Amino acid sequence: MQGISGFFDKFKNTALRELNKREVIISSIFSTTKQKIDIKDINIKEGIVVIKGNQSLKSEIFLKKKLILDQINKKGIKISDIK
């Protein structure tokens, strides 16, 4: 039984790390733009964050991208770009 619980713990830990990344990204965007983003509107693939949302939100994030990326990277999450 120990083998099975260890196997499922890997998935649990991976999911928690992914949720933590998304929460850090959401809080960094909110602190910079004062815009709330739902956790399901964020996709992370190979260090690139893709945000689903309206165009005005994306434009504001694009204008403040450097500041947002600096905040995210200071918190230990390696993100190279936001789209």
Coordinates of N, CA and C in Angstrom, one line a residue:
M1 N 0.8 -1.2 0.0 CA 0.0 0.0 0.0 C 0.8 1.3 0.0
Q2 N 2.0 1.2 0.6 CA 2.9 2.4 0.6 C 3.2 2.8 -0.8
G3 N 3.4 1.9 -1.7 CA 3.7 2.3 -3.1 C 2.6 3.1 -3.8
I4 N 1.4 2.7 -3.5 CA 0.3 3.4 -4.2 C 0.1 4.8 -3.6
S5 N 0.2 4.9 -2.3 CA 0.0 6.2 -1.7 C 1.2 7.2 -2.1
G6 N 2.4 6.7 -2.2 CA 3.5 7.5 -2.7 C 3.2 7.9 -4.2
F7 N 2.7 7.0 -5.0 CA 2.4 7.3 -6.3 C 1.4 8.5 -6.4
F8 N 0.3 8.4 -5.6 CA -0.7 9.5 -5.6 C -0.2 10.8 -5.0
D9 N 0.7 10.7 -4.1 CA 1.3 11.9 -3.5 C 2.0 12.7 -4.5
K10 N 2.7 12.0 -5.5 CA 3.4 12.8 -6.5 C 2.4 13.7 -7.3
F11 N 1.2 13.1 -7.6 CA 0.2 13.9 -8.4 C -0.3 15.0 -7.5
K12 N -0.5 14.7 -6.2 CA -1.1 15.7 -5.3 C -0.1 16.9 -5.2
N13 N 1.2 16.6 -5.0 CA 2.2 17.6 -4.9 C 2.4 18.4 -6.2
T14 N 2.3 17.8 -7.3 CA 2.4 18.5 -8.6 C 1.2 19.5 -8.7
A15 N 0.0 19.0 -8.4 CA -1.2 19.9 -8.5 C -1.1 21.1 -7.5
L16 N -0.6 20.8 -6.3 CA -0.4 21.9 -5.4 C 0.6 23.0 -5.9
R17 N 1.7 22.5 -6.4 CA 2.7 23.5 -7.0 C 2.1 24.3 -8.1
E18 N 1.3 23.6 -9.0 CA 0.7 24.3 -10.1 C -0.3 25.4 -9.6
L19 N -1.1 25.0 -8.6 CA -2.0 26.0 -8.0 C -1.3 27.2 -7.3
N20 N -0.2 26.9 -6.7 CA 0.6 27.9 -6.0 C 1.2 28.9 -7.1
K21 N 1.6 28.3 -8.2 CA 2.1 29.2 -9.3 C 1.0 30.1 -9.8
R22 N -0.1 29.6 -10.0 CA -1.3 30.4 -10.5 C -1.7 31.5 -9.5
E23 N -1.6 31.1 -8.2 CA -2.0 32.1 -7.2 C -1.0 33.2 -7.1
V24 N 0.3 32.9 -7.3 CA 1.4 33.9 -7.3 C 1.2 34.8 -8.5
I25 N 0.9 34.3 -9.7 CA 0.6 35.1 -10.9 C -0.6 36.0 -10.7
I26 N -1.7 35.4 -10.2 CA -2.9 36.2 -10.0 C -2.6 37.4 -9.0
S27 N -1.9 37.1 -7.9 CA -1.6 38.2 -7.0 C -0.7 39.2 -7.5
S28 N 0.3 38.8 -8.3 CA 1.2 39.8 -8.9 C 0.5 40.7 -9.9
I29 N -0.4 40.1 -10.7 CA -1.2 40.9 -11.7 C -2.1 41.8 -10.9
F30 N -2.8 41.3 -9.9 CA -3.7 42.2 -9.1 C -3.0 43.3 -8.5
S31 N -1.8 43.1 -7.9 CA -1.1 44.2 -7.2 C -0.6 45.2 -8.2
T32 N -0.4 44.9 -9.4 CA 0.1 45.8 -10.4 C -1.0 46.5 -11.1
T33 N -2.1 45.8 -11.5 CA -3.1 46.3 -12.4 C -4.4 46.6 -11.7
K34 N -4.6 46.0 -10.5 CA -5.9 46.1 -9.7 C -7.0 45.4 -10.5
Q35 N -6.7 44.4 -11.3 CA -7.6 43.6 -12.1 C -7.6 42.2 -11.6
K36 N -8.8 41.7 -11.3 CA -8.9 40.3 -10.8 C -9.0 39.3 -12.0
I37 N -8.3 38.2 -11.9 CA -8.3 37.2 -13.0 C -8.7 35.9 -12.3
D38 N -9.6 35.2 -12.9 CA -10.0 33.9 -12.4 C -8.9 32.8 -12.6
I39 N -8.7 31.9 -11.7 CA -7.6 31.0 -11.8 C -7.7 30.1 -13.1
K40 N -8.9 29.9 -13.5 CA -9.1 29.0 -14.7 C -8.8 29.7 -16.0
D41 N -8.6 31.1 -16.0 CA -8.2 31.8 -17.1 C -6.7 31.9 -17.4
I42 N -5.9 31.2 -16.6 CA -4.5 31.2 -16.8 C -4.0 29.8 -17.2
N43 N -3.2 29.8 -18.2 CA -2.5 28.6 -18.7 C -1.0 28.8 -18.7
I44 N -0.3 27.9 -18.2 CA 1.2 28.0 -18.1 C 1.8 26.8 -18.9
K45 N 2.6 27.2 -19.8 CA 3.3 26.1 -20.6 C 4.7 26.6 -20.9
E46 N 5.7 25.8 -20.5 CA 7.1 26.1 -20.8 C 7.5 27.5 -20.4
G47 N 7.1 27.9 -19.2 CA 7.5 29.2 -18.7 C 6.8 30.4 -19.3
I48 N 5.7 30.2 -20.1 CA 5.0 31.2 -20.7 C 3.5 31.2 -20.2
V49 N 3.1 32.3 -19.7 CA 1.7 32.4 -19.2 C 0.8 33.0 -20.3
V50 N -0.3 32.3 -20.5 CA -1.3 32.7 -21.5 C -2.6 33.1 -20.7
I51 N -3.0 34.3 -20.8 CA -4.2 34.7 -20.1 C -5.4 34.9 -21.0
K52 N -6.5 34.3 -20.6 CA -7.7 34.4 -21.4 C -8.5 35.6 -20.7
G53 N -9.1 36.4 -21.5 CA -9.8 37.6 -20.9 C -10.1 38.6 -22.0
N54 N -10.7 39.7 -21.6 CA -11.0 40.7 -22.5 C -9.8 41.5 -23.0
Q55 N -9.9 42.2 -24.0 CA -8.7 42.9 -24.7 C -8.2 44.0 -23.8
S56 N -9.0 44.7 -23.1 CA -8.5 45.8 -22.2 C -7.7 45.2 -21.1
L57 N -8.0 44.1 -20.5 CA -7.2 43.5 -19.5 C -5.9 43.1 -20.1
K58 N -5.9 42.4 -21.2 CA -4.6 42.0 -21.9 C -3.7 43.2 -22.2
S59 N -4.3 44.3 -22.6 CA -3.6 45.5 -23.0 C -2.9 46.1 -21.7
E60 N -3.6 46.1 -20.6 CA -3.1 46.6 -19.4 C -1.9 45.8 -18.9
I61 N -2.1 44.4 -19.0 CA -1.1 43.5 -18.6 C 0.2 43.7 -19.5
F62 N -0.1 43.8 -20.8 CA 1.1 44.0 -21.7 C 1.9 45.3 -21.4
L63 N 1.2 46.4 -21.0 CA 1.8 47.6 -20.7 C 2.7 47.5 -19.4
K64 N 2.3 46.7 -18.5 CA 3.0 46.5 -17.2 C 3.7 45.1 -17.1
K65 N 3.9 44.5 -18.2 CA 4.5 43.2 -18.3 C 5.8 43.0 -17.5
K66 N 6.7 43.9 -17.7 CA 8.0 43.9 -17.1 C 7.9 43.9 -15.6
L67 N 7.1 44.8 -15.1 CA 6.9 44.9 -13.6 C 6.3 43.6 -13.1
I68 N 5.3 43.1 -13.8 CA 4.6 41.8 -13.3 C 5.6 40.6 -13.4
L69 N 6.3 40.5 -14.4 CA 7.3 39.4 -14.5 C 8.4 39.5 -13.4
D70 N 8.8 40.7 -13.1 CA 9.8 40.9 -12.0 C 9.2 40.4 -10.7
Q71 N 7.9 40.8 -10.4 CA 7.3 40.4 -9.2 C 7.2 38.9 -9.1
I72 N 6.8 38.3 -10.2 CA 6.6 36.8 -10.2 C 7.9 36.1 -10.0
N73 N 9.0 36.6 -10.7 CA 10.3 35.9 -10.6 C 10.9 36.1 -9.2
K74 N 10.6 37.2 -8.5 CA 11.1 37.5 -7.2 C 10.5 36.5 -6.2
K75 N 9.4 36.0 -6.5 CA 8.7 35.0 -5.6 C 9.1 33.6 -5.9
G76 N 10.1 33.4 -6.8 CA 10.6 32.1 -7.0 C 10.0 31.3 -8.1
I77 N 9.1 31.9 -8.9 CA 8.4 31.2 -10.0 C 9.1 31.7 -11.3
K78 N 9.6 30.8 -12.1 CA 10.3 31.2 -13.3 C 9.4 31.3 -14.5
I79 N 9.0 32.5 -14.8 CA 8.1 32.8 -16.0 C 8.9 33.7 -16.9
S80 N 8.9 33.4 -18.2 CA 9.7 34.2 -19.1 C 8.8 35.2 -19.9
D81 N 7.5 34.9 -20.0 CA 6.7 35.8 -20.8 C 5.2 35.7 -20.4
I82 N 4.5 36.7 -20.7 CA 3.0 36.7 -20.5 C 2.4 37.1 -21.8
K83 N 1.4 36.3 -22.2 CA 0.7 36.6 -23.5 C -0.8 36.6 -23.2

